[in-house]
Amino acid sequence: MSDLFEAAGLGPKPRLPDGTAAVPADDAARPLADRLRPARLEDVVGQDHIVAADSPLGRMIKAHRLSSLILWGPPGTGKTTIARLLAAAAGYDFEQISAIFSGVADLKKVFEAARQRRRMGRRTLLFVDEIHRFNRAQQDGFLPFVEDGTVVLVGATTENPSFELNAALLSRAQVLVLNRLEAPALEQLLARAEALTGKALPLQPEARAALIEMADGDGRYLLNLAEELLTMEAPAPLDIEGLTEVVQRRAPLYDKAQEGHYNLISALHKSMRGSDVDAALYWYARMLAGGEGPLYITRRLVRFAVEDIGIADPQALVVANAAKEAYDFLGSPEGELAIANAVIYLATAPKSNAAYKAYGAASRAARETGSLMPPKHILNAPTRLMKDLGYAAGYAYDHDAPDDFSGQDYFPEAMGRQQFYNPKGKGFEHEIRRRIDHWADLRRKRKEGA
């Protein structure tokens, strides 16, 4: 498969006005994205932080010695290109395999070929596309060949290497993060496409901006759209509506089973925690646009209500559950509005994690203290033996005590009183704080009176 920025050999080439390599006319049948490949590392757009002269890759090329790398970034950002250009610039032979289509037999052939080259004084860069798709055992198979210098491994992945790659493999490779291509970089690609074809895109300025938006940071996808537009005959420049009729708007990049799923739900949760209602609504809408299931989102809202709001607003849990019920009842698209209402309510509610922390502290204490018995005065005594042993002796019935509060201790005697719940005094917890302080004062007075 051709890559957006696949290198095309090492010889000198004609250049476009911005300095990038031009392609002979007899190559015009090739896809535009393939024809616009850069021939130099510095021509790769949007990744200056790793390809500039003073960047990690720039320093490797200057030293003519490459280290194993993991290139992590979204689709269409130049991972394959960078690997090819690195090999060319450092004088390495380039081998490419895909984890989707390759197995153990393919790897053995690659490693044997690399050994043969090494005996002849040549070095090999092995580029593994979608490296995260190899299982753990297959990833371990690379280690001896990387360690003894048979190959320099460059792996490309769209998934978080921390989750998808073996720790042993990660310890032997430097991870470089490629950026999603921003609007200026994508505009630069469009300008190169126009210069190469000698045609202007038939778009009004607003439609051109919309085209860049549709690409969602993917340079390859943008150039595929541009090629479609450059080959059509438009009587007049298209507006946004005309553009959307010609090309299909892609769904935002979002993998519901992988890191994108967790990134966006984390962004939603933290935006609500930070009381940023507008950001929370944006991330909620992003998840829906990416195809996330609304019921998954409502489960997170329920969790948020009990974890980040708690007793500061007891209605938060009611609202979150009601959003789920409303979605079940209404379905889509009306049900999504009910969930949006819940997002707004939770983001603007008073926040407290006091209940969450109290439960955690109580759980730790329960594990640490083992099987301590409750104090005997709060145990029932249904038998004579239990009464003789002191069960229920001295229990004070709170409803018969002044202020309906006896002030007795209910913790195990060997443990003593503990404080797990410490309300912050926000929202309804302000009233809870007042009550707890009142009971603490009464308990002290009862004990002093005793």
XYZ file of C-alpha atoms in Angstrom, residues 7-348:
342
model
C 9.965 8.116 -0.308
C 10.697 7.642 -3.999
C 14.376 6.836 -4.219
C 17.519 8.781 -3.544
C 18.331 10.673 -6.748
C 17.812 14.424 -7.237
C 14.381 15.469 -8.420
C 12.668 18.572 -9.807
C 11.079 20.621 -7.081
C 7.770 22.403 -6.533
C 7.811 26.112 -5.650
C 8.003 25.300 -1.921
C 11.021 23.015 -2.425
C 9.341 19.616 -2.288
C 9.971 17.011 -4.959
C 7.913 17.152 -8.121
C 6.931 14.029 -10.039
C 7.345 13.396 -13.780
C 4.230 13.672 -15.902
C 4.243 9.961 -16.737
C 3.555 9.289 -13.049
C 0.327 11.255 -13.211
C -1.764 8.078 -13.034
C -0.526 7.414 -9.526
C -2.700 8.634 -6.628
C -2.120 12.246 -5.694
C -1.147 11.330 -2.143
C 1.580 9.073 -3.516
C 2.860 11.662 -5.993
C 3.178 14.282 -3.268
C 5.538 12.230 -1.138
C 8.524 14.215 0.158
C 12.027 13.113 -0.726
C 13.638 14.731 2.313
C 12.844 14.447 5.997
C 12.534 18.210 6.320
C 9.701 18.191 3.769
C 7.410 16.206 6.090
C 4.779 18.651 7.342
C 3.498 19.102 10.864
C 6.208 17.098 12.659
C 9.009 19.622 13.129
C 9.431 18.574 16.759
C 10.908 15.243 15.635
C 12.293 15.885 12.112
C 14.065 19.251 12.453
C 17.865 19.384 12.450
C 18.017 19.751 16.258
C 15.327 17.115 16.882
C 15.904 13.479 17.933
C 15.767 12.244 14.340
C 17.869 15.136 13.082
C 20.618 14.240 15.541
C 20.483 10.559 14.533
C 20.899 11.414 10.858
C 23.768 13.759 11.603
C 25.526 10.918 13.429
C 24.613 8.405 10.657
C 23.520 5.980 13.358
C 19.910 5.109 14.035
C 18.311 3.793 17.217
C 15.187 1.658 17.416
C 12.025 3.742 17.518
C 8.304 3.509 18.067
C 6.414 6.132 16.034
C 3.081 6.737 17.725
C 0.499 8.939 16.070
C -2.865 9.144 14.273
C -3.363 7.894 10.707
C -2.039 10.005 7.845
C 0.660 11.828 9.801
C 3.737 10.423 8.023
C 4.927 7.458 10.092
C 5.856 5.246 7.133
C 7.438 8.136 5.300
C 9.622 9.106 8.216
C 10.886 5.529 8.513
C 11.760 5.373 4.789
C 13.463 8.738 4.800
C 15.453 7.825 7.908
C 16.769 4.709 6.210
C 17.683 6.649 3.073
C 19.372 9.490 4.952
C 21.435 7.169 7.172
C 22.302 4.704 4.394
C 20.366 1.735 5.792
C 18.583 -0.897 3.722
C 14.843 -0.591 4.220
C 12.585 -3.570 4.966
C 8.867 -3.129 5.576
C 6.303 -5.560 6.948
C 2.788 -5.142 8.284
C 1.670 -6.858 11.470
C -1.722 -7.368 9.832
C -0.439 -9.447 6.910
C 2.816 -10.934 8.256
C 3.524 -13.970 10.399
C 6.461 -15.800 11.946
C 7.647 -17.148 8.583
C 7.826 -13.620 7.143
C 9.797 -12.387 10.130
C 12.303 -15.237 9.831
C 12.951 -14.304 6.190
C 13.443 -10.650 7.097
C 15.865 -11.444 9.905
C 17.861 -13.862 7.755
C 18.143 -11.258 4.969
C 19.287 -8.694 7.537
C 21.967 -11.109 8.800
C 23.268 -11.563 5.254
C 23.474 -7.801 4.751
C 25.251 -7.411 8.071
C 27.969 -9.854 6.944
C 28.505 -7.573 3.947
C 28.756 -4.493 6.162
C 25.272 -3.196 5.391
C 22.714 -2.234 7.993
C 18.955 -2.838 7.939
C 16.064 -0.705 9.153
C 13.025 -2.906 9.707
C 9.785 -0.949 9.613
C 6.814 -2.722 11.213
C 3.480 -1.087 10.460
C 0.695 -1.579 13.037
C 3.226 -3.178 15.375
C 0.690 -3.266 18.204
C -1.188 -5.994 16.313
C 1.602 -8.490 16.998
C 0.874 -10.459 20.157
C 3.189 -10.416 23.174
C 5.107 -13.533 22.146
C 5.670 -12.181 18.629
C 6.877 -8.876 20.056
C 9.366 -10.769 22.234
C 10.694 -12.367 19.054
C 12.153 -9.025 17.949
C 14.298 -8.597 21.061
C 17.399 -10.681 20.219
C 17.664 -9.184 16.725
C 17.355 -5.648 18.081
C 19.834 -6.302 20.875
C 22.554 -7.771 18.646
C 22.143 -5.060 15.994
C 20.811 -7.323 13.242
C 18.079 -4.750 12.644
C 17.142 -1.279 13.777
C 13.460 -1.585 14.536
C 11.048 1.228 13.713
C 7.489 0.376 14.692
C 4.428 2.416 13.796
C 1.288 2.402 15.897
C -1.893 4.396 16.300
C -2.404 2.943 19.785
C -0.809 3.916 23.084
C 2.447 1.922 23.288
C 2.184 1.804 27.086
C -0.849 -0.450 26.745
C -0.124 -2.329 23.532
C 3.620 -3.084 23.529
C 5.747 -5.246 25.801
C 7.745 -3.444 28.449
C 10.875 -5.271 27.234
C 10.384 -3.950 23.709
C 9.632 -0.428 24.924
C 12.810 -0.417 27.014
C 14.849 -0.953 23.849
C 13.150 1.711 21.708
C 12.585 5.425 21.936
C 8.942 6.454 21.593
C 8.334 9.487 19.382
C 4.861 11.010 19.252
C 3.605 12.327 15.911
C 1.097 15.151 16.048
C -2.294 15.194 14.446
C -1.854 17.532 11.464
C -3.194 20.980 12.259
C -4.833 23.358 9.791
C -1.610 25.137 8.633
C 0.061 21.808 7.800
C -3.029 20.587 5.951
C -3.230 23.862 4.039
C 0.396 23.350 3.034
C -0.538 19.941 1.592
C -3.398 21.485 -0.386
C -1.053 24.133 -1.785
C 1.383 21.413 -2.864
C -1.441 19.508 -4.547
C -2.505 22.616 -6.466
C 1.077 23.363 -7.493
C 1.662 19.808 -8.683
C -1.538 19.565 -10.728
C -1.502 23.166 -11.936
C -5.145 23.531 -10.871
C -6.842 25.388 -8.038
C -9.340 23.591 -5.859
C -12.860 24.664 -6.938
C -13.793 25.863 -3.454
C -14.867 29.083 -1.827
C -12.666 30.072 1.165
C -15.241 28.822 3.682
C -15.520 25.498 1.855
C -11.731 25.150 1.740
C -11.658 25.576 5.522
C -14.455 23.023 5.823
C -12.477 20.551 3.691
C -9.535 20.864 6.078
C -11.911 20.297 8.995
C -13.287 17.145 7.363
C -9.794 15.660 7.190
C -9.642 15.637 11.009
C -5.846 15.849 11.047
C -5.284 13.070 8.465
C -3.110 14.255 5.571
C -3.714 11.189 3.418
C -7.455 11.522 3.745
C -7.259 15.229 2.868
C -5.303 14.570 -0.306
C -7.738 11.851 -1.348
C -10.569 14.367 -1.001
C -8.552 17.005 -2.852
C -7.857 14.605 -5.722
C -11.563 13.960 -6.098
C -12.260 17.699 -6.247
C -9.399 18.468 -8.647
C -10.696 15.962 -11.188
C -14.263 17.287 -11.234
C -15.606 20.002 -13.483
C -17.330 22.604 -11.330
C -19.036 25.566 -13.075
C -18.295 27.738 -10.058
C -16.376 27.395 -6.784
C -18.336 25.244 -4.352
C -19.722 26.552 -1.079
C -19.883 24.373 2.067
C -23.186 22.837 1.058
C -21.868 21.995 -2.404
C -18.724 20.485 -0.908
C -20.667 18.189 1.415
C -22.674 16.952 -1.548
C -19.493 15.971 -3.379
C -17.540 14.354 -0.549
C -18.661 12.269 2.400
C -17.991 13.810 5.795
C -15.998 11.330 7.843
C -16.827 10.481 11.448
C -14.313 11.912 13.933
C -11.373 9.631 14.644
C -12.545 7.585 17.604
C -11.988 3.935 18.410
C -14.574 2.852 20.928
C -12.490 -0.106 22.036
C -9.122 1.589 22.318
C -7.406 4.691 23.631
C -9.656 7.246 21.913
C -12.556 5.835 23.922
C -10.731 6.337 27.231
C -9.282 9.716 26.282
C -12.672 11.240 25.504
C -14.517 9.809 28.497
C -11.665 11.074 30.680
C -12.001 14.510 29.072
C -15.751 14.502 29.750
C -15.327 13.394 33.363
C -12.603 15.912 34.160
C -14.462 18.766 32.441
C -17.501 18.097 34.643
C -15.257 17.807 37.713
C -13.756 21.177 36.801
C -17.264 22.692 36.472
C -16.590 23.593 32.825
C -20.052 22.972 31.425
C -19.199 24.062 27.879
C -16.191 21.764 27.609
C -18.240 18.924 29.103
C -20.929 19.387 26.454
C -18.289 19.460 23.724
C -16.705 16.160 24.816
C -20.145 14.589 25.197
C -21.003 15.648 21.632
C -17.608 14.372 20.395
C -18.310 10.952 21.863
C -21.715 10.776 20.222
C -20.260 11.925 16.886
C -17.699 9.128 17.133
C -20.416 6.521 17.619
C -20.162 5.986 21.366
C -23.170 4.293 22.942
C -25.278 6.774 24.963
C -25.847 4.201 27.707
C -22.095 3.932 28.281
C -22.019 7.685 28.780
C -24.916 7.577 31.256
C -23.065 4.952 33.295
C -20.154 7.355 33.578
C -22.534 10.144 34.607
C -23.898 7.976 37.417
C -20.368 7.210 38.535
C -19.496 10.902 38.413
C -22.533 11.790 40.522
C -21.502 9.457 43.343
C -17.756 10.068 43.080
C -17.390 13.799 42.446
C -20.624 15.295 43.786
C -21.838 12.874 46.421
C -23.858 14.448 49.210
C -22.979 17.984 48.095
C -26.068 17.625 45.871
C -28.097 14.465 46.609
C -30.193 15.143 43.496
C -27.173 14.582 41.225
C -27.541 10.809 41.360
C -31.279 11.122 40.791
C -30.695 13.288 37.698
C -28.030 10.953 36.289
C -30.284 7.917 36.708
C -33.214 9.825 35.261
C -31.171 10.603 32.122
C -30.613 6.897 31.611
C -34.326 6.166 32.079
C -35.274 8.999 29.709
C -32.925 7.679 27.029
C -34.364 4.181 27.439
C -37.861 5.613 27.056
C -37.279 8.129 24.255
C -34.536 6.497 22.247
C -32.457 8.493 19.757
C -32.151 11.373 19.010
C -34.441 12.865 21.680
C -32.857 10.773 24.423
C -29.444 12.366 23.824
C -30.922 15.709 24.917
C -31.902 14.191 28.264
C -28.304 13.076 28.716
C -27.111 16.571 27.747
C -29.369 17.981 30.472
C -27.695 15.653 32.963
C -24.227 16.702 31.768
C -25.175 20.346 32.340
C -26.635 19.610 35.791
C -23.627 17.601 36.954
C -21.066 20.057 35.574
C -22.734 22.957 37.385
